Every structure is written in C-alpha cells, then in structure tokens.
PDB file of C-alpha atoms and ligand atoms in Angstrom:
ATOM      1  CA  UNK A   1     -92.774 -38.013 -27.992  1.00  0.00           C
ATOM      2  CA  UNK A   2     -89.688 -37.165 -30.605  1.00  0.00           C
ATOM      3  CA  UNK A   3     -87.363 -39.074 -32.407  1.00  0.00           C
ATOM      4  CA  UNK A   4     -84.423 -39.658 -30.881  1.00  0.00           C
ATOM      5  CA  UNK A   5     -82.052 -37.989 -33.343  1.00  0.00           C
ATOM      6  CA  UNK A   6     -83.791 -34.838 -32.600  1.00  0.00           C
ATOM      7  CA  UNK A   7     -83.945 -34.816 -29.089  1.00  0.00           C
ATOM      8  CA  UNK A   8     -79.833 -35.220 -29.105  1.00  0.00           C
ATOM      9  CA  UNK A   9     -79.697 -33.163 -31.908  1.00  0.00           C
ATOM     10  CA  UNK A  10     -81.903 -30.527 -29.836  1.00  0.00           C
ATOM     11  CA  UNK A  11     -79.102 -30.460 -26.770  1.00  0.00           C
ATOM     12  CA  UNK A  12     -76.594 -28.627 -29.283  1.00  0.00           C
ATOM     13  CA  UNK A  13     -73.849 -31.085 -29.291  1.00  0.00           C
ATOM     14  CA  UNK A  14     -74.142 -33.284 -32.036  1.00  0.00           C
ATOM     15  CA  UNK A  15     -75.982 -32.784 -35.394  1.00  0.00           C
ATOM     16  CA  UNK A  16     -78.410 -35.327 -36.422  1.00  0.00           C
ATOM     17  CA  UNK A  17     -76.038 -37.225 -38.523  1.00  0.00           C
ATOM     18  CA  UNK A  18     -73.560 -37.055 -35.326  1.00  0.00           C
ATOM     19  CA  UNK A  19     -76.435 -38.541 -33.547  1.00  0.00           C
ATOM     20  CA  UNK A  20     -77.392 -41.257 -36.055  1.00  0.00           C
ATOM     21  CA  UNK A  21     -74.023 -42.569 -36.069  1.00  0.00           C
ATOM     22  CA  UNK A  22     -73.343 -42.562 -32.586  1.00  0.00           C
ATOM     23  CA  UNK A  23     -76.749 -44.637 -32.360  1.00  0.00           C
ATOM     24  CA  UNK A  24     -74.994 -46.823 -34.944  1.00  0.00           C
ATOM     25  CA  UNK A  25     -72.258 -47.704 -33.064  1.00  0.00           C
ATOM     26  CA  UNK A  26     -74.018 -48.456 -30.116  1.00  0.00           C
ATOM     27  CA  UNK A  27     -73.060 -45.733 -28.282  1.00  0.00           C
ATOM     28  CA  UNK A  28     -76.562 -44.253 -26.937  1.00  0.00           C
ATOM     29  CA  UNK A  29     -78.761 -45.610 -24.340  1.00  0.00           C
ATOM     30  CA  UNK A  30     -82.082 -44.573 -23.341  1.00  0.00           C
ATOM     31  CA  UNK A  31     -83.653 -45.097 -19.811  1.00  0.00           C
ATOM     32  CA  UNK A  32     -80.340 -48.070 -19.188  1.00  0.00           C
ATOM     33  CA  UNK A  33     -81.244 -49.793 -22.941  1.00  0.00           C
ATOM     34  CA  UNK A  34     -79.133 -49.297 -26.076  1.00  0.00           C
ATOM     35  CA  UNK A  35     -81.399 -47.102 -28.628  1.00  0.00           C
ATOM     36  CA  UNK A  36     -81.932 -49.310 -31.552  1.00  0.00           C
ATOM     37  CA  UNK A  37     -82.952 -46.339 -34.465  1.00  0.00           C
ATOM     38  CA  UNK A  38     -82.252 -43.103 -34.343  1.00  0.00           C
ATOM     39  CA  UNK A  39     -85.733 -42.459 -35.675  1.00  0.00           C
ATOM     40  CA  UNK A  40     -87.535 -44.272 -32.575  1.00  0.00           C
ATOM     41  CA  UNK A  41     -89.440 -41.766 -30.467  1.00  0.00           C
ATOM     42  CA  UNK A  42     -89.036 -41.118 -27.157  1.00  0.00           C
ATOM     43  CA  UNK A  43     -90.460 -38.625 -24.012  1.00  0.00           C
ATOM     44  CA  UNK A  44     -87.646 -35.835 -24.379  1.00  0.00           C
ATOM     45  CA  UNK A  45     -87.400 -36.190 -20.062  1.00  0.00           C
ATOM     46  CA  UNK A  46     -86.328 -39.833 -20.629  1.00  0.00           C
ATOM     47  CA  UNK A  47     -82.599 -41.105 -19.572  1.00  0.00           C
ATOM     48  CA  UNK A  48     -80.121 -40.442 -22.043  1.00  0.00           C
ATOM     49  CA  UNK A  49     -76.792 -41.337 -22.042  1.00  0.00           C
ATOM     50  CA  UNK A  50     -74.255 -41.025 -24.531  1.00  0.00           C
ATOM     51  CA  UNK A  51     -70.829 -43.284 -24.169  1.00  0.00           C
ATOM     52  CA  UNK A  52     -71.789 -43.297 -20.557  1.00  0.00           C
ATOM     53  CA  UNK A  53     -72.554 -39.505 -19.773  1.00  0.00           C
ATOM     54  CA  UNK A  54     -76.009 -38.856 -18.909  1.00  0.00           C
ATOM     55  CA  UNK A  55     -77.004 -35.733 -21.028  1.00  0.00           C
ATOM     56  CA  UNK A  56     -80.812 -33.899 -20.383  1.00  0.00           C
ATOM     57  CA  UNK A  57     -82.452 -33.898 -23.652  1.00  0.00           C
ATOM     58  CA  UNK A  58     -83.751 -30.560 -22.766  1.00  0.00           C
ATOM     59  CA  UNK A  59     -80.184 -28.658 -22.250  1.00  0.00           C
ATOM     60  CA  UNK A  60     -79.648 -25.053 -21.499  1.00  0.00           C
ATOM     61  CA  UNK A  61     -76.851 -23.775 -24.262  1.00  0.00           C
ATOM     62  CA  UNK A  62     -75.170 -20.773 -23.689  1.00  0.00           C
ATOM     63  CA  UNK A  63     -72.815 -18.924 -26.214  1.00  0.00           C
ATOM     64  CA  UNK A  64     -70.473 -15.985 -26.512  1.00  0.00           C
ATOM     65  CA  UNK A  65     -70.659 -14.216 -30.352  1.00  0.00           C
ATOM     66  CA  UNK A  66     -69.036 -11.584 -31.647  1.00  0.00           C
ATOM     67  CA  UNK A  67     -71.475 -10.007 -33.544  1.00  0.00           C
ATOM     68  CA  UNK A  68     -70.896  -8.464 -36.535  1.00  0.00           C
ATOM     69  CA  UNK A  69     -72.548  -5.282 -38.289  1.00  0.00           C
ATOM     70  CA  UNK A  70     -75.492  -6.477 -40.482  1.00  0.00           C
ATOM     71  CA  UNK A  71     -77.476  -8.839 -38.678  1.00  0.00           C
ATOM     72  CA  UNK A  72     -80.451  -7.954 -36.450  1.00  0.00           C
ATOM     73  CA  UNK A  73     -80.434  -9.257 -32.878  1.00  0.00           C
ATOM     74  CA  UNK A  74     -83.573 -11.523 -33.529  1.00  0.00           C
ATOM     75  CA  UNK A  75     -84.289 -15.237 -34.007  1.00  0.00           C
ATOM     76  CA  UNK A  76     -86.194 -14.083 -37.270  1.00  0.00           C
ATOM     77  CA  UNK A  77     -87.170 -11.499 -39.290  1.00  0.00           C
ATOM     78  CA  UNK A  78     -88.917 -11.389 -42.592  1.00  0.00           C
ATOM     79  CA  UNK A  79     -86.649  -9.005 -44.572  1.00  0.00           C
ATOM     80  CA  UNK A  80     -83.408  -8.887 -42.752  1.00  0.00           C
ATOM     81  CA  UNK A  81     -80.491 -11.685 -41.746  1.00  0.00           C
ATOM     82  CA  UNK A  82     -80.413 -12.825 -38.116  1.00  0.00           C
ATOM     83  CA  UNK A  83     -77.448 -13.319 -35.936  1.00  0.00           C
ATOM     84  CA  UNK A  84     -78.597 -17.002 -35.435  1.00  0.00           C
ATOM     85  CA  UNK A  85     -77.536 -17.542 -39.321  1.00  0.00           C
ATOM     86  CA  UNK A  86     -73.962 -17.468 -37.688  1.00  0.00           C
ATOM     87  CA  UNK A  87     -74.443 -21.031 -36.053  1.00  0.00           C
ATOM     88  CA  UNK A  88     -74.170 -24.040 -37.536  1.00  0.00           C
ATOM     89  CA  UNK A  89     -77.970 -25.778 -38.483  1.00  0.00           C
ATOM     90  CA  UNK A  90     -78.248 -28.557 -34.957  1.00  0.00           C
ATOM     91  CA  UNK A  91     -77.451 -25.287 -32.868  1.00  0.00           C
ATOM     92  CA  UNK A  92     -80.360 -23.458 -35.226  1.00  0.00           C
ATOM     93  CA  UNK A  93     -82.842 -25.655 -33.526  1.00  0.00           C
ATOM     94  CA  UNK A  94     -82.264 -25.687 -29.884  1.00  0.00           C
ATOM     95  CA  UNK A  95     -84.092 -22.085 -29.123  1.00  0.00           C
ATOM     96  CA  UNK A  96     -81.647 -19.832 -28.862  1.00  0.00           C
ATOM     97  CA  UNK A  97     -82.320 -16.059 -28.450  1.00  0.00           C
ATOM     98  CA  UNK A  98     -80.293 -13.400 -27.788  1.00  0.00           C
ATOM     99  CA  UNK A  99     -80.194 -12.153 -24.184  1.00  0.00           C
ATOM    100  CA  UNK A 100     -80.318  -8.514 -24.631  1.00  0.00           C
ATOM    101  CA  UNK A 101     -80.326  -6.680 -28.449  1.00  0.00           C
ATOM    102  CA  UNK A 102     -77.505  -4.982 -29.929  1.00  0.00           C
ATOM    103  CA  UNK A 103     -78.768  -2.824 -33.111  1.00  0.00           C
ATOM    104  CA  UNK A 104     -78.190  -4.203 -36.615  1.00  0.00           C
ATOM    105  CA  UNK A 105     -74.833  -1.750 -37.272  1.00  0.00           C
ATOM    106  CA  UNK A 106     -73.465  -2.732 -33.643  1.00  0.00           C
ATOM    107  CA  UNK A 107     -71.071  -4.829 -33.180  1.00  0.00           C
ATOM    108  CA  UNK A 108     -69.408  -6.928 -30.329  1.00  0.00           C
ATOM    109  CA  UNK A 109     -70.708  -9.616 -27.309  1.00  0.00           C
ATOM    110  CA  UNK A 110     -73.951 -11.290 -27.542  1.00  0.00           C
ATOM    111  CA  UNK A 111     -75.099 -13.574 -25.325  1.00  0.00           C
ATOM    112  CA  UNK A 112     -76.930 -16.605 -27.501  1.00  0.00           C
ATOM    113  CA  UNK A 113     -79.249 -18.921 -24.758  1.00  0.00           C
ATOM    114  CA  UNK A 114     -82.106 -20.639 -24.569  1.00  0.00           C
ATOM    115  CA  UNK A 115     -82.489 -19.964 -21.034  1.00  0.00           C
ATOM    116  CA  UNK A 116     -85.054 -17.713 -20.922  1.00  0.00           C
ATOM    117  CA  UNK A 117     -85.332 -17.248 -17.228  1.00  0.00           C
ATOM    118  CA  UNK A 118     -81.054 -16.489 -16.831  1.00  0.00           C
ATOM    119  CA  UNK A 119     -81.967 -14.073 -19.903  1.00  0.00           C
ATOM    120  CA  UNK A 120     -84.621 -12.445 -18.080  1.00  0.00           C
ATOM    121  CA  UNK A 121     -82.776 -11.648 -14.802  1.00  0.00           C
ATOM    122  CA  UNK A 122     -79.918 -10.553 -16.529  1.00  0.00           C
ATOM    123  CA  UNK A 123     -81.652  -7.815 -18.066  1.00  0.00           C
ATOM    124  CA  UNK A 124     -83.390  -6.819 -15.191  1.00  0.00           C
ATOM    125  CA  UNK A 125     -82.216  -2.743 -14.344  1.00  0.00           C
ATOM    126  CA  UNK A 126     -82.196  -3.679 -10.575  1.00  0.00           C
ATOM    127  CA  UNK A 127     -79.982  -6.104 -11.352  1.00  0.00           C
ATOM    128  CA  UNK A 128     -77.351  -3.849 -11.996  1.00  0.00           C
ATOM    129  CA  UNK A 129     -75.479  -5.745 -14.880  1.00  0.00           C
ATOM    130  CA  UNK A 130     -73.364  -3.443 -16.026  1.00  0.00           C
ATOM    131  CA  UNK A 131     -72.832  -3.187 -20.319  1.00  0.00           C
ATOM    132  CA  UNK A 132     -69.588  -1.541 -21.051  1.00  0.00           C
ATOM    133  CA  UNK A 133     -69.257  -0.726 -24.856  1.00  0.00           C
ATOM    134  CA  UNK A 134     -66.621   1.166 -26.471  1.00  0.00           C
ATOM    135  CA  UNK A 135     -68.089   4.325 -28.986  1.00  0.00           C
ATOM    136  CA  UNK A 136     -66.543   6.571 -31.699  1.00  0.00           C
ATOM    137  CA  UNK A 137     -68.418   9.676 -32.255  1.00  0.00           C
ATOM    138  CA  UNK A 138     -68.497  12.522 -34.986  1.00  0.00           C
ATOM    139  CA  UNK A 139     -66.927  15.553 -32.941  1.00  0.00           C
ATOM    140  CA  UNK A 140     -64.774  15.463 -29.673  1.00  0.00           C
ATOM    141  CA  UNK A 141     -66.006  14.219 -26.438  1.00  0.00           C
ATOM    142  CA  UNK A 142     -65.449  16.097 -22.676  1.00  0.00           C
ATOM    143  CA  UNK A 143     -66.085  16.199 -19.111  1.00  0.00           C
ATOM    144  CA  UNK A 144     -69.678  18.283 -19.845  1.00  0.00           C
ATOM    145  CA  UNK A 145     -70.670  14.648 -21.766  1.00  0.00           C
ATOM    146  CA  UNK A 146     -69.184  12.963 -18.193  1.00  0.00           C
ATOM    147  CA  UNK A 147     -71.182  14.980 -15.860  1.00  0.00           C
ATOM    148  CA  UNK A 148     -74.339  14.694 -17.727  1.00  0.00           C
ATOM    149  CA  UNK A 149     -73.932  11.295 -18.231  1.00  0.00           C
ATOM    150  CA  UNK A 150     -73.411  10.843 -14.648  1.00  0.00           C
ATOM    151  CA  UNK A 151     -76.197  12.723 -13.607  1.00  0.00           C
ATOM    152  CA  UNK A 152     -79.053  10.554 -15.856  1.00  0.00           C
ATOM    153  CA  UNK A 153     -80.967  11.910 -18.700  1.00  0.00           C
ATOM    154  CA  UNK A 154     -83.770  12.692 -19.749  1.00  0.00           C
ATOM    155  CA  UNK A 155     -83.178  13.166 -23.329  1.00  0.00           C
ATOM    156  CA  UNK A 156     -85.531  15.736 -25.443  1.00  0.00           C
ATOM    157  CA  UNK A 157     -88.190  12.387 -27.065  1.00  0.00           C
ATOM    158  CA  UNK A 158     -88.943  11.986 -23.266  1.00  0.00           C
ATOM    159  CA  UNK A 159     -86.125   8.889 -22.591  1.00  0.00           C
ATOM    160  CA  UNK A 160     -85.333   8.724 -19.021  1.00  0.00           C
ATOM    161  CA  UNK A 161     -81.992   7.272 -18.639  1.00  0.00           C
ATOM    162  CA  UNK A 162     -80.414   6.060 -15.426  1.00  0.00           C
ATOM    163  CA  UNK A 163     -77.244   7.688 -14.701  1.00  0.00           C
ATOM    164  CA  UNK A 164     -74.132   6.132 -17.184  1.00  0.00           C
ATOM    165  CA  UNK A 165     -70.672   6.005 -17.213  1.00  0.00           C
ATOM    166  CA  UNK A 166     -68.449   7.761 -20.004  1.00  0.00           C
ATOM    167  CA  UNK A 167     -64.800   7.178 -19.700  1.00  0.00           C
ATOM    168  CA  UNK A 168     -62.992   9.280 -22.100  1.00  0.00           C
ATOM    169  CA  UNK A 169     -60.223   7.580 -24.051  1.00  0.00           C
ATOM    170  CA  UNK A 170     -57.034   9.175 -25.517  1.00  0.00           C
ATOM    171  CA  UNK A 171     -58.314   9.860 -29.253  1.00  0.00           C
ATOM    172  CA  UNK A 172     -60.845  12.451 -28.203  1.00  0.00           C
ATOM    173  CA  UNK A 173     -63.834  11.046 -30.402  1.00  0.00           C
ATOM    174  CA  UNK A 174     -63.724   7.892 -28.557  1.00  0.00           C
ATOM    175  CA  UNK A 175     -64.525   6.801 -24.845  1.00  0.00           C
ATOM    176  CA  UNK A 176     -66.085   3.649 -22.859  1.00  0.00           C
ATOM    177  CA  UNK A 177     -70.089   3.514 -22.363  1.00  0.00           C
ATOM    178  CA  UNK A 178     -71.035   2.324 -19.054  1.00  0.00           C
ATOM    179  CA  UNK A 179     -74.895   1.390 -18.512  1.00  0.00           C
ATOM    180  CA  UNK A 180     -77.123  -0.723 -16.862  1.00  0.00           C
ATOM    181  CA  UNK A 181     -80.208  -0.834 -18.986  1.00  0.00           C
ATOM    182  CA  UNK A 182     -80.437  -1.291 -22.777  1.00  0.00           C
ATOM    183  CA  UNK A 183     -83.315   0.837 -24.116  1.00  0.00           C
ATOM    184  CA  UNK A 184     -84.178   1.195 -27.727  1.00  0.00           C
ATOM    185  CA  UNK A 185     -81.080   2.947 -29.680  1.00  0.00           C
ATOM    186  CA  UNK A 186     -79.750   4.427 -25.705  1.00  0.00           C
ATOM    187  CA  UNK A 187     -76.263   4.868 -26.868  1.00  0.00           C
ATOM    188  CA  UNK A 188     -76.696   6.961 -29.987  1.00  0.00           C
ATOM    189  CA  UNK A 189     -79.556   8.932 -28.317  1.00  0.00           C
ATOM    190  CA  UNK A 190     -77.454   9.964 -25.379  1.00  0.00           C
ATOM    191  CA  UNK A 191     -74.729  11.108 -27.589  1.00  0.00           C
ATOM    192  CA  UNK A 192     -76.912  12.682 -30.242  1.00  0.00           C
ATOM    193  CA  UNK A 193     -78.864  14.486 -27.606  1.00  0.00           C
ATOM    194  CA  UNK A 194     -74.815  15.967 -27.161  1.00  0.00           C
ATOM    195  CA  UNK A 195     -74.800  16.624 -30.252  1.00  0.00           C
ATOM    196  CA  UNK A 196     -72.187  14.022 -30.696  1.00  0.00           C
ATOM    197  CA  UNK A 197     -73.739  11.167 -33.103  1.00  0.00           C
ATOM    198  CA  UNK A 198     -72.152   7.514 -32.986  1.00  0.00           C
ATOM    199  CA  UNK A 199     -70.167   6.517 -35.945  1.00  0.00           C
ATOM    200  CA  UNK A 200     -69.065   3.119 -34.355  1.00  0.00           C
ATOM    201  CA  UNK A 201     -70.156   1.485 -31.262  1.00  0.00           C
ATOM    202  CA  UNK A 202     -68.991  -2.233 -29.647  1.00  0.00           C
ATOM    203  CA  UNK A 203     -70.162  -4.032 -26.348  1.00  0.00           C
ATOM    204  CA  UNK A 204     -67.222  -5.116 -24.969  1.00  0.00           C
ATOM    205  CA  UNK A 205     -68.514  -6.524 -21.685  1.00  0.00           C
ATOM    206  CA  UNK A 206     -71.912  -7.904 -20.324  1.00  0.00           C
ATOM    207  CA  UNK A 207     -71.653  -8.000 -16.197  1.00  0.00           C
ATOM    208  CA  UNK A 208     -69.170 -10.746 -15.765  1.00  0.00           C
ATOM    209  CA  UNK A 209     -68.695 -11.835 -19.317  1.00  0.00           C
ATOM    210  CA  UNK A 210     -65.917 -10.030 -21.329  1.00  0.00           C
ATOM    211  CA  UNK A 211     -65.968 -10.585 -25.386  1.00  0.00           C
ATOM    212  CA  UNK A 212     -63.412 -12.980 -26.134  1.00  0.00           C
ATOM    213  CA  UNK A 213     -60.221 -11.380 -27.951  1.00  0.00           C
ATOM    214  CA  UNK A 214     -60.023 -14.563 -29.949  1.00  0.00           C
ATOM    215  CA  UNK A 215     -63.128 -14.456 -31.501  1.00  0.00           C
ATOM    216  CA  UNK A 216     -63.334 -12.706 -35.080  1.00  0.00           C
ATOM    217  CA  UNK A 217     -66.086 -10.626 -35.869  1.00  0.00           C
ATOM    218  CA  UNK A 218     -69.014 -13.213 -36.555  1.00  0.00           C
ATOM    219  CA  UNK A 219     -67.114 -16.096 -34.389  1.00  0.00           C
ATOM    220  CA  UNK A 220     -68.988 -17.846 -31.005  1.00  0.00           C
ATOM    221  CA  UNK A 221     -67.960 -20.258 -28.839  1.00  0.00           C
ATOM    222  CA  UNK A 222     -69.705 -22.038 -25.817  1.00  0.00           C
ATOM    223  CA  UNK A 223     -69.657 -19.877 -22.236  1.00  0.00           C
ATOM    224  CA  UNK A 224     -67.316 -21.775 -20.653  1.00  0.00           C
ATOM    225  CA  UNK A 225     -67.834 -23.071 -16.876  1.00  0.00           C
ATOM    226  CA  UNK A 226     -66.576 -20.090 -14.989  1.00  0.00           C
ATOM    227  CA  UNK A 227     -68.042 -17.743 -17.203  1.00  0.00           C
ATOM    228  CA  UNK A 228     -71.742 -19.641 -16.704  1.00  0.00           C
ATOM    229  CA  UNK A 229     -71.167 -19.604 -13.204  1.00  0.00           C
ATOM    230  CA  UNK A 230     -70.010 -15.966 -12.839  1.00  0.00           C
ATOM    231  CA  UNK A 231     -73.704 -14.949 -14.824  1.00  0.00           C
ATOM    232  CA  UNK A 232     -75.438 -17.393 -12.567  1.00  0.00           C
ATOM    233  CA  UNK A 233     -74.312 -15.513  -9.554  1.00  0.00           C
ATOM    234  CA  UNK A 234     -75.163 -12.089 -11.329  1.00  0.00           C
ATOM    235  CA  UNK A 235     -78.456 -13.476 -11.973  1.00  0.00           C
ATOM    236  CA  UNK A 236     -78.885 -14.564  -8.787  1.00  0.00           C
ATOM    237  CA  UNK A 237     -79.495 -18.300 -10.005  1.00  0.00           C
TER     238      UNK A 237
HETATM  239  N1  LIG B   1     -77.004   1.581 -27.549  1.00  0.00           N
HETATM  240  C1  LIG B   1     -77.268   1.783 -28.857  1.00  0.00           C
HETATM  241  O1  LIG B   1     -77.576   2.882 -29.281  1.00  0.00           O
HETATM  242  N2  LIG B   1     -77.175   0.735 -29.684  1.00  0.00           N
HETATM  243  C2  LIG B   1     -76.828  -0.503 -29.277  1.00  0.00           C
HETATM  244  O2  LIG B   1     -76.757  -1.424 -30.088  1.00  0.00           O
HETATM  245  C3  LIG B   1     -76.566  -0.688 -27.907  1.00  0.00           C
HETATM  246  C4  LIG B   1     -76.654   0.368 -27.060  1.00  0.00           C
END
C-alpha cells in the first residue's frame, strides 16, 4: 500500500504537489470513488483516474536526452554526477535507467526508461540495433580504418568486435561510427588500436530513434508515440 500522492507522483506526470492539488479539486478517483487525501494509501494496481483518464500507477516512461559531457550514465554513483540529475525531482523517482551507457566525456542520445525488459532487448547484439555516433579523432582517417572496421576486430587487450561501420566525412579527422554492440570504451579502443585516439565522440542515433535537433545539450523530452512504437517493433515487443 502507498499514498496516493506517490503513486501519481511515481507515473512521471505530475509532481506531488501537482498531485495534491488535483486531489483538491476533486479531480482524482480511485477504483470509481473521488480520493479524499492525497496522503490515503492505496494498492499501486488499483483504478486510477485522473479528470476521467484512467492512468496505471505503475507506468512505463520513456525519454530522449541529450547528454552532455560530465555525467556518468548511471542512476548513482558515490563520487560522480549522474545523468538522472538532469530531470526534474517526480521524474527522479519513477526508476529510470539508462538503456545502454555512453561514457562520462560522451555526449549525445540516451534513452532514459524504466522498462527494463524494452531496455534489455534493445541491447541485445542479435538484435541488431544499430548505434550510429559521429567521432573526431587526433590524425586523419582512411579506407585502411574502413576495411578493418568492416572486417571486425580483435583489438590487441583481446576485444572481439563485430564488424562496424566507418563512414568517412569531409574534414578528414571526422567520420560516422556504425555498431551494433556497446562494449566497455568500443569506440576509442577501435580507433586507438588505429592509432587514431577520439577527441570527441556523439551518438546520434539508437535503431529507430534519432537525437532530437531541438534538444540542447542536457535537454530530454518524452519518446513520443511513433518513436515508442518504432523501438517496440525493434525490440520485438
Ligand atoms: N564507444 C566509446 O568508446 N564510448 C562511448 O561512450 C560509446 C561508444
């Protein structure tokens, strides 16, 4: 049993003042009777409805962010700031992790759910979601780095990595990163093991989702429906 205010509170919409006044105004029902106190407690898998739309208290969120440099891709860690210390506190509470870790100096999309089993298919290698990222190097980039990128790695600490795409781009120290797994530092491995070490590196895509041009650096916004379908499909959900 919880109290009210943080069950709604819990689905990401509303913060727990939201919820208190919405309560107040007589706005909330729960299991077909007006909620008297935002404080009374209630099984989270009862009937709520809120101005007449039935909402789970147990709701799946899913957001876009464009991560900046400086956070670690973790719900917490005891020295360092978190990417969840972009979102406002009633989003804070709902379970959110990110799907898939980008390193503390990389930038660009991260997917924020609390869906763990959409999280865990999407990361899947036989899925075949597809990460595109865009990378700036120290030194020049050529069609030796394509090949062997194409042809999978096995880099010289004993990483095996499935073959990757590298597109080169007009500026010769920069080019897209295609892959379809996400081990531990891949990126700048691959390209040191060139010789080639990342200066800059942004995830522009994730499978279907594309990071929105709209959002700043350290800006999210809710997946919206087609996006959340197009990753259920991916997923195979
Ligand atoms: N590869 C890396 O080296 N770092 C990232 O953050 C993502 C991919």
């Amino acid at each position: 049993m919880e109290r009210l205010d943080k069950i709604l509170a819990n689905t990401g919409r509303w913060s727990r003042k939201e919820v208190r006044e919405l309560v107040r105004a007589g706005r909330v029902t729960v299991n077909g009777t007006v909620a008297r106190s935002p404080e009374e407690k209630w099984d989270p898998s009862a009937q709520f409805v809120v101005d007449g739309e039935l909402v789970s208290g147990e709701r799946l969120v899913y957001l876009m962010l464009h991560k900046p440099a400086g956070l670690v891709s973790a719900t917490e860690d005891p020295r360092q700031p978190t990417v969840l210390e972009l979102l406002p506190d009633h989003l804070k509470r709902v379970g959110l992790f990110p799907a898939g870790r980008l390193d503390k100096d990389t930038e660009g999309l991260l997917l924020l759910t609390n869906d763990g089993e959409m999280a865990h298919r999407l990361l899947a290698p036989r899925r075949h979601v597809d990460k595109v990222y865009f990378v700036r190097v120290d030194g020049q980039l050529n069609q030796a780095d394509v090949d062997t990128f194409a042809a999978g790695m096995t880099l010289g600490d004993g990483l095996v990595c499935m073959p990757a795409g590298l597109e080169l781009l007009e500026e010769p120290d920069t080019a897209l990163v295609t892959l379809r797994e996400g081990k531990y530092h891949q990126i700048k491995r691959m390209l040191a093991s060139r010789g080639k070490p990342v200066r800059y590196l942004k995830r522009l895509t994730m499978g279907p989702l594309s990071l929105d041009p709209k959002l700043e650096l350290g800006q999210w916004r809710p997946l919206t429906g087609e996006e959340l379908d197009a990753l259920r499909a991916v997923a195979g959900l």
